Amino acid sequence: GKILACSTDPLETMLRHFEKFPPDLIVLATHQRTGIERWLHKAVAEPLARRSRAMTLFVPREGRGFVSLKDGSLALKKILIPMDHDPDPQAALDKALLLVRGLDCVVGKFLLIHVESRSRRAAPVVHLPDRSGWSFEITVRHGHVVDEILTTERGWHPDLMVLATQGHRDFVDALRGSTTERVLRGAQCPVLAVPAAK
């Protein structure tokens, strides 16, 4: 950990620091502002994650976490992984597996969700490891991508959501936010955003 002297722009200060010392992981609390609140307050978390291109764990200010505030124990038993063909979801799955192995967690379930629409094909193929004690389920939903992901999250109550992300694709994304940004604004659990390979 390091404390930075901050200029009037904390985003630019952190990005300059990350250019010199690239992080493996950024952990950010987020206010999850939407609507007019999002326009009135300068966001830091989403632009920092997008511009740094580092893997980022977003912890919702009002949501639930997977680390106990009482004793520091971990509750990482259910992980939700939304997936599509682009970016490749294998990176998100691999990072989730690396995280649970590194934290020595006994994970019960991984739920991989793909949302089909007119422009989206069937679920992408991912390599699922053969690990005793862990179960993997792939489900396909139909409808609006962000709504279906958030509905699944609210119904299944995962301890963590892991998404592969590639940032903004076009002008519309720049105005309303990427799929990842829109999901994390509504998520109740922590969200780990895994950037696509450059």
JSON list of C-alpha atoms in Angstrom, two decimals:
[
{"chain": "A", "resi": 1, "resn": "GLY", "atom": "CA", "xyz": [0.00, 0.00, 0.00]},
{"chain": "A", "resi": 2, "resn": "LYS", "atom": "CA", "xyz": [1.09, 3.53, -0.74]},
{"chain": "A", "resi": 3, "resn": "ILE", "atom": "CA", "xyz": [-0.43, 6.94, -0.09]},
{"chain": "A", "resi": 4, "resn": "LEU", "atom": "CA", "xyz": [-0.21, 9.32, -3.02]},
{"chain": "A", "resi": 5, "resn": "ALA", "atom": "CA", "xyz": [0.04, 13.08, -2.86]},
{"chain": "A", "resi": 6, "resn": "CYS", "atom": "CA", "xyz": [-3.02, 14.09, -4.80]},
{"chain": "A", "resi": 7, "resn": "SER", "atom": "CA", "xyz": [-3.36, 17.01, -7.18]},
{"chain": "A", "resi": 8, "resn": "THR", "atom": "CA", "xyz": [-6.71, 18.60, -7.92]},
{"chain": "A", "resi": 9, "resn": "ASP", "atom": "CA", "xyz": [-7.51, 15.66, -10.20]},
{"chain": "A", "resi": 10, "resn": "PRO", "atom": "CA", "xyz": [-7.28, 12.30, -8.37]},
{"chain": "A", "resi": 11, "resn": "LEU", "atom": "CA", "xyz": [-7.95, 10.32, -11.55]},
{"chain": "A", "resi": 12, "resn": "GLU", "atom": "CA", "xyz": [-4.96, 11.78, -13.41]},
{"chain": "A", "resi": 13, "resn": "THR", "atom": "CA", "xyz": [-2.76, 11.43, -10.30]},
{"chain": "A", "resi": 14, "resn": "MET", "atom": "CA", "xyz": [-3.54, 7.72, -10.01]},
{"chain": "A", "resi": 15, "resn": "LEU", "atom": "CA", "xyz": [-3.12, 7.10, -13.74]},
{"chain": "A", "resi": 16, "resn": "ARG", "atom": "CA", "xyz": [0.32, 8.75, -13.71]},
{"chain": "A", "resi": 17, "resn": "HIS", "atom": "CA", "xyz": [1.30, 6.55, -10.75]},
{"chain": "A", "resi": 18, "resn": "PHE", "atom": "CA", "xyz": [0.03, 3.43, -12.55]},
{"chain": "A", "resi": 19, "resn": "GLU", "atom": "CA", "xyz": [2.16, 4.29, -15.61]},
{"chain": "A", "resi": 20, "resn": "LYS", "atom": "CA", "xyz": [5.27, 4.04, -13.41]},
{"chain": "A", "resi": 21, "resn": "PHE", "atom": "CA", "xyz": [4.02, 1.17, -11.25]},
{"chain": "A", "resi": 22, "resn": "PRO", "atom": "CA", "xyz": [1.45, -0.95, -13.13]},
{"chain": "A", "resi": 23, "resn": "PRO", "atom": "CA", "xyz": [-0.88, -2.67, -10.64]},
{"chain": "A", "resi": 24, "resn": "ASP", "atom": "CA", "xyz": [-1.89, -6.33, -10.78]},
{"chain": "A", "resi": 25, "resn": "LEU", "atom": "CA", "xyz": [-5.23, -5.48, -9.20]},
{"chain": "A", "resi": 26, "resn": "ILE", "atom": "CA", "xyz": [-7.07, -2.28, -8.31]},
{"chain": "A", "resi": 27, "resn": "VAL", "atom": "CA", "xyz": [-9.68, -2.45, -5.54]},
{"chain": "A", "resi": 28, "resn": "LEU", "atom": "CA", "xyz": [-12.25, 0.36, -5.57]},
{"chain": "A", "resi": 29, "resn": "ALA", "atom": "CA", "xyz": [-15.34, 1.21, -3.57]},
{"chain": "A", "resi": 30, "resn": "THR", "atom": "CA", "xyz": [-18.02, 2.60, -5.84]},
{"chain": "A", "resi": 31, "resn": "HIS", "atom": "CA", "xyz": [-21.09, 4.77, -5.23]},
{"chain": "A", "resi": 32, "resn": "GLN", "atom": "CA", "xyz": [-22.96, 3.18, -8.19]},
{"chain": "A", "resi": 33, "resn": "ARG", "atom": "CA", "xyz": [-24.50, 6.49, -9.19]},
{"chain": "A", "resi": 34, "resn": "THR", "atom": "CA", "xyz": [-27.11, 6.52, -11.93]},
{"chain": "A", "resi": 35, "resn": "GLY", "atom": "CA", "xyz": [-29.27, 9.10, -13.67]},
{"chain": "A", "resi": 36, "resn": "ILE", "atom": "CA", "xyz": [-28.73, 12.76, -12.84]},
{"chain": "A", "resi": 37, "resn": "GLU", "atom": "CA", "xyz": [-26.47, 11.88, -9.89]},
{"chain": "A", "resi": 38, "resn": "ARG", "atom": "CA", "xyz": [-23.99, 10.35, -12.34]},
{"chain": "A", "resi": 39, "resn": "TRP", "atom": "CA", "xyz": [-23.85, 13.59, -14.34]},
{"chain": "A", "resi": 40, "resn": "LEU", "atom": "CA", "xyz": [-23.57, 15.85, -11.27]},
{"chain": "A", "resi": 41, "resn": "HIS", "atom": "CA", "xyz": [-20.68, 14.01, -9.60]},
{"chain": "A", "resi": 42, "resn": "LYS", "atom": "CA", "xyz": [-17.40, 13.29, -11.34]},
{"chain": "A", "resi": 43, "resn": "ALA", "atom": "CA", "xyz": [-16.89, 9.53, -11.47]},
{"chain": "A", "resi": 44, "resn": "VAL", "atom": "CA", "xyz": [-13.46, 8.15, -10.60]},
{"chain": "A", "resi": 45, "resn": "ALA", "atom": "CA", "xyz": [-13.87, 4.37, -10.27]},
{"chain": "A", "resi": 46, "resn": "GLU", "atom": "CA", "xyz": [-15.13, 3.51, -13.76]},
{"chain": "A", "resi": 47, "resn": "PRO", "atom": "CA", "xyz": [-12.78, 5.84, -15.69]},
{"chain": "A", "resi": 48, "resn": "LEU", "atom": "CA", "xyz": [-9.82, 4.69, -13.59]},
{"chain": "A", "resi": 49, "resn": "ALA", "atom": "CA", "xyz": [-10.50, 1.03, -14.34]},
{"chain": "A", "resi": 50, "resn": "ARG", "atom": "CA", "xyz": [-11.13, 1.70, -18.04]},
{"chain": "A", "resi": 51, "resn": "ARG", "atom": "CA", "xyz": [-8.08, 3.91, -18.61]},
{"chain": "A", "resi": 52, "resn": "SER", "atom": "CA", "xyz": [-5.64, 1.92, -16.46]},
{"chain": "A", "resi": 53, "resn": "ARG", "atom": "CA", "xyz": [-6.51, -1.36, -18.28]},
{"chain": "A", "resi": 54, "resn": "ALA", "atom": "CA", "xyz": [-5.85, -3.19, -14.98]},
{"chain": "A", "resi": 55, "resn": "MET", "atom": "CA", "xyz": [-7.95, -5.91, -13.45]},
{"chain": "A", "resi": 56, "resn": "THR", "atom": "CA", "xyz": [-10.28, -4.11, -11.03]},
{"chain": "A", "resi": 57, "resn": "LEU", "atom": "CA", "xyz": [-12.41, -5.27, -8.11]},
{"chain": "A", "resi": 58, "resn": "PHE", "atom": "CA", "xyz": [-15.39, -2.97, -7.57]},
{"chain": "A", "resi": 59, "resn": "VAL", "atom": "CA", "xyz": [-16.93, -3.19, -4.10]},
{"chain": "A", "resi": 60, "resn": "PRO", "atom": "CA", "xyz": [-20.38, -1.58, -3.94]},
{"chain": "A", "resi": 61, "resn": "ARG", "atom": "CA", "xyz": [-20.71, 0.93, -1.11]},
{"chain": "A", "resi": 62, "resn": "GLU", "atom": "CA", "xyz": [-24.17, -0.30, -0.10]},
{"chain": "A", "resi": 63, "resn": "GLY", "atom": "CA", "xyz": [-23.85, -3.91, -1.27]},
{"chain": "A", "resi": 64, "resn": "ARG", "atom": "CA", "xyz": [-22.46, -7.05, 0.26]},
{"chain": "A", "resi": 65, "resn": "GLY", "atom": "CA", "xyz": [-18.81, -8.09, 0.25]},
{"chain": "A", "resi": 66, "resn": "PHE", "atom": "CA", "xyz": [-17.13, -11.47, 0.56]},
{"chain": "A", "resi": 67, "resn": "VAL", "atom": "CA", "xyz": [-14.76, -10.55, 3.42]},
{"chain": "A", "resi": 68, "resn": "SER", "atom": "CA", "xyz": [-16.21, -10.59, 6.94]},
{"chain": "A", "resi": 69, "resn": "LEU", "atom": "CA", "xyz": [-15.82, -7.26, 8.76]},
{"chain": "A", "resi": 70, "resn": "LYS", "atom": "CA", "xyz": [-15.84, -9.17, 12.07]},
{"chain": "A", "resi": 71, "resn": "ASP", "atom": "CA", "xyz": [-12.94, -11.56, 11.58]},
{"chain": "A", "resi": 72, "resn": "GLY", "atom": "CA", "xyz": [-11.61, -11.18, 8.01]},
{"chain": "A", "resi": 73, "resn": "SER", "atom": "CA", "xyz": [-12.81, -14.61, 6.92]},
{"chain": "A", "resi": 74, "resn": "LEU", "atom": "CA", "xyz": [-13.77, -15.14, 3.29]},
{"chain": "A", "resi": 75, "resn": "ALA", "atom": "CA", "xyz": [-17.17, -16.24, 2.01]},
{"chain": "A", "resi": 76, "resn": "LEU", "atom": "CA", "xyz": [-16.51, -16.99, -1.64]},
{"chain": "A", "resi": 77, "resn": "LYS", "atom": "CA", "xyz": [-18.81, -19.91, -2.38]},
{"chain": "A", "resi": 78, "resn": "LYS", "atom": "CA", "xyz": [-20.80, -18.67, -5.40]},
{"chain": "A", "resi": 79, "resn": "ILE", "atom": "CA", "xyz": [-19.30, -16.90, -8.41]},
{"chain": "A", "resi": 80, "resn": "LEU", "atom": "CA", "xyz": [-21.35, -15.54, -11.31]},
{"chain": "A", "resi": 81, "resn": "ILE", "atom": "CA", "xyz": [-19.60, -15.12, -14.68]},
{"chain": "A", "resi": 82, "resn": "PRO", "atom": "CA", "xyz": [-21.56, -13.37, -17.45]},
{"chain": "A", "resi": 83, "resn": "MET", "atom": "CA", "xyz": [-20.10, -14.33, -20.83]},
{"chain": "A", "resi": 84, "resn": "ASP", "atom": "CA", "xyz": [-20.27, -13.48, -24.50]},
{"chain": "A", "resi": 85, "resn": "HIS", "atom": "CA", "xyz": [-18.13, -14.22, -27.55]},
{"chain": "A", "resi": 86, "resn": "ASP", "atom": "CA", "xyz": [-16.37, -10.86, -27.48]},
{"chain": "A", "resi": 87, "resn": "PRO", "atom": "CA", "xyz": [-14.43, -10.35, -25.31]},
{"chain": "A", "resi": 88, "resn": "ASP", "atom": "CA", "xyz": [-13.40, -13.97, -24.77]},
{"chain": "A", "resi": 89, "resn": "PRO", "atom": "CA", "xyz": [-14.91, -15.13, -21.43]},
{"chain": "A", "resi": 90, "resn": "GLN", "atom": "CA", "xyz": [-12.13, -17.65, -20.78]},
{"chain": "A", "resi": 91, "resn": "ALA", "atom": "CA", "xyz": [-9.97, -14.88, -19.27]},
{"chain": "A", "resi": 92, "resn": "ALA", "atom": "CA", "xyz": [-12.68, -14.07, -16.72]},
{"chain": "A", "resi": 93, "resn": "LEU", "atom": "CA", "xyz": [-13.09, -17.73, -15.78]},
{"chain": "A", "resi": 94, "resn": "ASP", "atom": "CA", "xyz": [-9.32, -18.24, -15.51]},
{"chain": "A", "resi": 95, "resn": "LYS", "atom": "CA", "xyz": [-8.90, -15.16, -13.27]},
{"chain": "A", "resi": 96, "resn": "ALA", "atom": "CA", "xyz": [-11.79, -16.28, -11.05]},
{"chain": "A", "resi": 97, "resn": "LEU", "atom": "CA", "xyz": [-10.16, -19.70, -10.66]},
{"chain": "A", "resi": 98, "resn": "LEU", "atom": "CA", "xyz": [-6.79, -18.08, -9.94]},
{"chain": "A", "resi": 99, "resn": "LEU", "atom": "CA", "xyz": [-8.39, -15.87, -7.29]},
{"chain": "A", "resi": 100, "resn": "VAL", "atom": "CA", "xyz": [-10.11, -18.72, -5.44]},
{"chain": "A", "resi": 101, "resn": "ARG", "atom": "CA", "xyz": [-6.96, -20.84, -5.56]},
{"chain": "A", "resi": 102, "resn": "GLY", "atom": "CA", "xyz": [-4.81, -17.94, -4.34]},
{"chain": "A", "resi": 103, "resn": "LEU", "atom": "CA", "xyz": [-7.21, -17.20, -1.47]},
{"chain": "A", "resi": 104, "resn": "ASP", "atom": "CA", "xyz": [-7.45, -20.93, -0.71]},
{"chain": "A", "resi": 105, "resn": "CYS", "atom": "CA", "xyz": [-11.25, -20.78, -0.91]},
{"chain": "A", "resi": 106, "resn": "VAL", "atom": "CA", "xyz": [-13.53, -23.75, -1.13]},
{"chain": "A", "resi": 107, "resn": "VAL", "atom": "CA", "xyz": [-15.89, -22.55, -3.82]},
{"chain": "A", "resi": 108, "resn": "GLY", "atom": "CA", "xyz": [-19.14, -24.39, -4.20]},
{"chain": "A", "resi": 109, "resn": "LYS", "atom": "CA", "xyz": [-20.55, -23.13, -7.48]},
{"chain": "A", "resi": 110, "resn": "PHE", "atom": "CA", "xyz": [-19.72, -21.21, -10.63]},
{"chain": "A", "resi": 111, "resn": "LEU", "atom": "CA", "xyz": [-22.69, -20.02, -12.69]},
{"chain": "A", "resi": 112, "resn": "LEU", "atom": "CA", "xyz": [-21.82, -18.90, -16.22]},
{"chain": "A", "resi": 113, "resn": "ILE", "atom": "CA", "xyz": [-24.59, -16.93, -17.91]},
{"chain": "A", "resi": 114, "resn": "HIS", "atom": "CA", "xyz": [-24.96, -16.02, -21.56]},
{"chain": "A", "resi": 115, "resn": "VAL", "atom": "CA", "xyz": [-27.75, -13.73, -22.77]},
{"chain": "A", "resi": 116, "resn": "GLU", "atom": "CA", "xyz": [-29.00, -14.39, -26.29]},
{"chain": "A", "resi": 117, "resn": "SER", "atom": "CA", "xyz": [-30.66, -11.77, -28.46]},
{"chain": "A", "resi": 118, "resn": "ARG", "atom": "CA", "xyz": [-31.12, -11.27, -32.20]},
{"chain": "A", "resi": 119, "resn": "SER", "atom": "CA", "xyz": [-27.50, -10.16, -32.54]},
{"chain": "A", "resi": 120, "resn": "ARG", "atom": "CA", "xyz": [-26.01, -12.62, -30.03]},
{"chain": "A", "resi": 121, "resn": "ARG", "atom": "CA", "xyz": [-25.37, -16.24, -30.91]},
{"chain": "A", "resi": 122, "resn": "ALA", "atom": "CA", "xyz": [-25.45, -19.31, -28.68]},
{"chain": "A", "resi": 123, "resn": "ALA", "atom": "CA", "xyz": [-23.20, -19.44, -25.62]},
{"chain": "A", "resi": 124, "resn": "PRO", "atom": "CA", "xyz": [-19.44, -19.39, -26.25]},
{"chain": "A", "resi": 125, "resn": "VAL", "atom": "CA", "xyz": [-17.36, -22.46, -25.51]},
{"chain": "A", "resi": 126, "resn": "VAL", "atom": "CA", "xyz": [-15.15, -22.27, -22.42]},
{"chain": "A", "resi": 127, "resn": "HIS", "atom": "CA", "xyz": [-12.78, -24.80, -20.87]},
{"chain": "A", "resi": 128, "resn": "LEU", "atom": "CA", "xyz": [-14.16, -25.87, -17.49]},
{"chain": "A", "resi": 129, "resn": "PRO", "atom": "CA", "xyz": [-11.62, -27.42, -15.14]},
{"chain": "A", "resi": 130, "resn": "ASP", "atom": "CA", "xyz": [-12.21, -30.76, -13.47]},
{"chain": "A", "resi": 131, "resn": "ARG", "atom": "CA", "xyz": [-11.96, -29.85, -9.78]},
{"chain": "A", "resi": 132, "resn": "SER", "atom": "CA", "xyz": [-13.55, -31.88, -7.02]},
{"chain": "A", "resi": 133, "resn": "GLY", "atom": "CA", "xyz": [-15.90, -29.90, -4.83]},
{"chain": "A", "resi": 134, "resn": "TRP", "atom": "CA", "xyz": [-16.57, -27.26, -7.48]},
{"chain": "A", "resi": 135, "resn": "SER", "atom": "CA", "xyz": [-19.57, -27.27, -9.78]},
{"chain": "A", "resi": 136, "resn": "PHE", "atom": "CA", "xyz": [-19.99, -25.37, -13.03]},
{"chain": "A", "resi": 137, "resn": "GLU", "atom": "CA", "xyz": [-23.31, -24.58, -14.63]},
{"chain": "A", "resi": 138, "resn": "ILE", "atom": "CA", "xyz": [-23.88, -22.75, -17.91]},
{"chain": "A", "resi": 139, "resn": "THR", "atom": "CA", "xyz": [-27.26, -21.10, -18.42]},
{"chain": "A", "resi": 140, "resn": "VAL", "atom": "CA", "xyz": [-28.62, -19.22, -21.42]},
{"chain": "A", "resi": 141, "resn": "ARG", "atom": "CA", "xyz": [-31.15, -16.42, -20.97]},
{"chain": "A", "resi": 142, "resn": "HIS", "atom": "CA", "xyz": [-33.02, -14.27, -23.48]},
{"chain": "A", "resi": 143, "resn": "GLY", "atom": "CA", "xyz": [-33.58, -10.54, -23.28]},
{"chain": "A", "resi": 144, "resn": "HIS", "atom": "CA", "xyz": [-31.68, -7.37, -22.48]},
{"chain": "A", "resi": 145, "resn": "VAL", "atom": "CA", "xyz": [-28.11, -8.24, -21.46]},
{"chain": "A", "resi": 146, "resn": "VAL", "atom": "CA", "xyz": [-27.71, -5.93, -18.46]},
{"chain": "A", "resi": 147, "resn": "ASP", "atom": "CA", "xyz": [-31.21, -6.62, -17.12]},
{"chain": "A", "resi": 148, "resn": "GLU", "atom": "CA", "xyz": [-30.78, -10.40, -17.37]},
{"chain": "A", "resi": 149, "resn": "ILE", "atom": "CA", "xyz": [-27.38, -10.34, -15.66]},
{"chain": "A", "resi": 150, "resn": "LEU", "atom": "CA", "xyz": [-28.69, -8.20, -12.78]},
{"chain": "A", "resi": 151, "resn": "THR", "atom": "CA", "xyz": [-31.86, -10.29, -12.44]},
{"chain": "A", "resi": 152, "resn": "THR", "atom": "CA", "xyz": [-29.73, -13.43, -12.21]},
{"chain": "A", "resi": 153, "resn": "GLU", "atom": "CA", "xyz": [-27.43, -11.78, -9.65]},
{"chain": "A", "resi": 154, "resn": "ARG", "atom": "CA", "xyz": [-30.37, -10.72, -7.46]},
{"chain": "A", "resi": 155, "resn": "GLY", "atom": "CA", "xyz": [-31.98, -14.15, -7.62]},
{"chain": "A", "resi": 156, "resn": "TRP", "atom": "CA", "xyz": [-28.84, -16.27, -7.17]},
{"chain": "A", "resi": 157, "resn": "HIS", "atom": "CA", "xyz": [-26.99, -14.03, -4.63]},
{"chain": "A", "resi": 158, "resn": "PRO", "atom": "CA", "xyz": [-23.37, -14.69, -5.70]},
{"chain": "A", "resi": 159, "resn": "ASP", "atom": "CA", "xyz": [-20.46, -13.63, -3.50]},
{"chain": "A", "resi": 160, "resn": "LEU", "atom": "CA", "xyz": [-18.63, -12.30, -6.57]},
{"chain": "A", "resi": 161, "resn": "MET", "atom": "CA", "xyz": [-19.33, -11.53, -10.23]},
{"chain": "A", "resi": 162, "resn": "VAL", "atom": "CA", "xyz": [-16.45, -11.75, -12.72]},
{"chain": "A", "resi": 163, "resn": "LEU", "atom": "CA", "xyz": [-16.70, -10.16, -16.19]},
{"chain": "A", "resi": 164, "resn": "ALA", "atom": "CA", "xyz": [-14.38, -9.96, -19.16]},
{"chain": "A", "resi": 165, "resn": "THR", "atom": "CA", "xyz": [-14.47, -6.35, -20.37]},
{"chain": "A", "resi": 166, "resn": "GLN", "atom": "CA", "xyz": [-13.14, -4.37, -23.30]},
{"chain": "A", "resi": 167, "resn": "GLY", "atom": "CA", "xyz": [-14.33, -0.84, -22.49]},
{"chain": "A", "resi": 168, "resn": "HIS", "atom": "CA", "xyz": [-16.36, 1.38, -24.77]},
{"chain": "A", "resi": 169, "resn": "ARG", "atom": "CA", "xyz": [-17.10, 0.13, -28.28]},
{"chain": "A", "resi": 170, "resn": "ASP", "atom": "CA", "xyz": [-18.78, 3.19, -29.75]},
{"chain": "A", "resi": 171, "resn": "PHE", "atom": "CA", "xyz": [-20.26, 6.63, -29.09]},
{"chain": "A", "resi": 172, "resn": "VAL", "atom": "CA", "xyz": [-23.41, 5.19, -27.48]},
{"chain": "A", "resi": 173, "resn": "ASP", "atom": "CA", "xyz": [-21.28, 3.18, -25.03]},
{"chain": "A", "resi": 174, "resn": "ALA", "atom": "CA", "xyz": [-19.32, 6.32, -24.22]},
{"chain": "A", "resi": 175, "resn": "LEU", "atom": "CA", "xyz": [-22.58, 8.11, -23.30]},
{"chain": "A", "resi": 176, "resn": "ARG", "atom": "CA", "xyz": [-24.34, 5.41, -21.30]},
{"chain": "A", "resi": 177, "resn": "GLY", "atom": "CA", "xyz": [-21.35, 3.26, -20.27]},
{"chain": "A", "resi": 178, "resn": "SER", "atom": "CA", "xyz": [-20.10, -0.13, -21.38]},
{"chain": "A", "resi": 179, "resn": "THR", "atom": "CA", "xyz": [-22.01, -3.28, -20.47]},
{"chain": "A", "resi": 180, "resn": "THR", "atom": "CA", "xyz": [-19.60, -3.82, -17.57]},
{"chain": "A", "resi": 181, "resn": "GLU", "atom": "CA", "xyz": [-20.12, -0.28, -16.27]},
{"chain": "A", "resi": 182, "resn": "ARG", "atom": "CA", "xyz": [-23.91, -0.61, -16.46]},
{"chain": "A", "resi": 183, "resn": "VAL", "atom": "CA", "xyz": [-23.79, -3.98, -14.67]},
{"chain": "A", "resi": 184, "resn": "LEU", "atom": "CA", "xyz": [-21.59, -2.71, -11.86]},
{"chain": "A", "resi": 185, "resn": "ARG", "atom": "CA", "xyz": [-23.87, 0.29, -11.28]},
{"chain": "A", "resi": 186, "resn": "GLY", "atom": "CA", "xyz": [-26.68, -2.12, -10.41]},
{"chain": "A", "resi": 187, "resn": "ALA", "atom": "CA", "xyz": [-24.81, -5.05, -8.85]},
{"chain": "A", "resi": 188, "resn": "GLN", "atom": "CA", "xyz": [-25.24, -5.83, -5.17]},
{"chain": "A", "resi": 189, "resn": "CYS", "atom": "CA", "xyz": [-22.13, -8.03, -4.94]},
{"chain": "A", "resi": 190, "resn": "PRO", "atom": "CA", "xyz": [-18.50, -7.15, -5.70]},
{"chain": "A", "resi": 191, "resn": "VAL", "atom": "CA", "xyz": [-17.62, -7.19, -9.42]},
{"chain": "A", "resi": 192, "resn": "LEU", "atom": "CA", "xyz": [-14.19, -8.18, -10.74]},
{"chain": "A", "resi": 193, "resn": "ALA", "atom": "CA", "xyz": [-13.60, -6.64, -14.19]},
{"chain": "A", "resi": 194, "resn": "VAL", "atom": "CA", "xyz": [-10.98, -8.50, -16.24]},
{"chain": "A", "resi": 195, "resn": "PRO", "atom": "CA", "xyz": [-9.72, -6.49, -19.24]},
{"chain": "A", "resi": 196, "resn": "ALA", "atom": "CA", "xyz": [-9.50, -8.26, -22.58]},
{"chain": "A", "resi": 197, "resn": "ALA", "atom": "CA", "xyz": [-5.98, -8.79, -23.89]},
{"chain": "A", "resi": 198, "resn": "LYS", "atom": "CA", "xyz": [-4.58, -5.69, -25.60]}
]
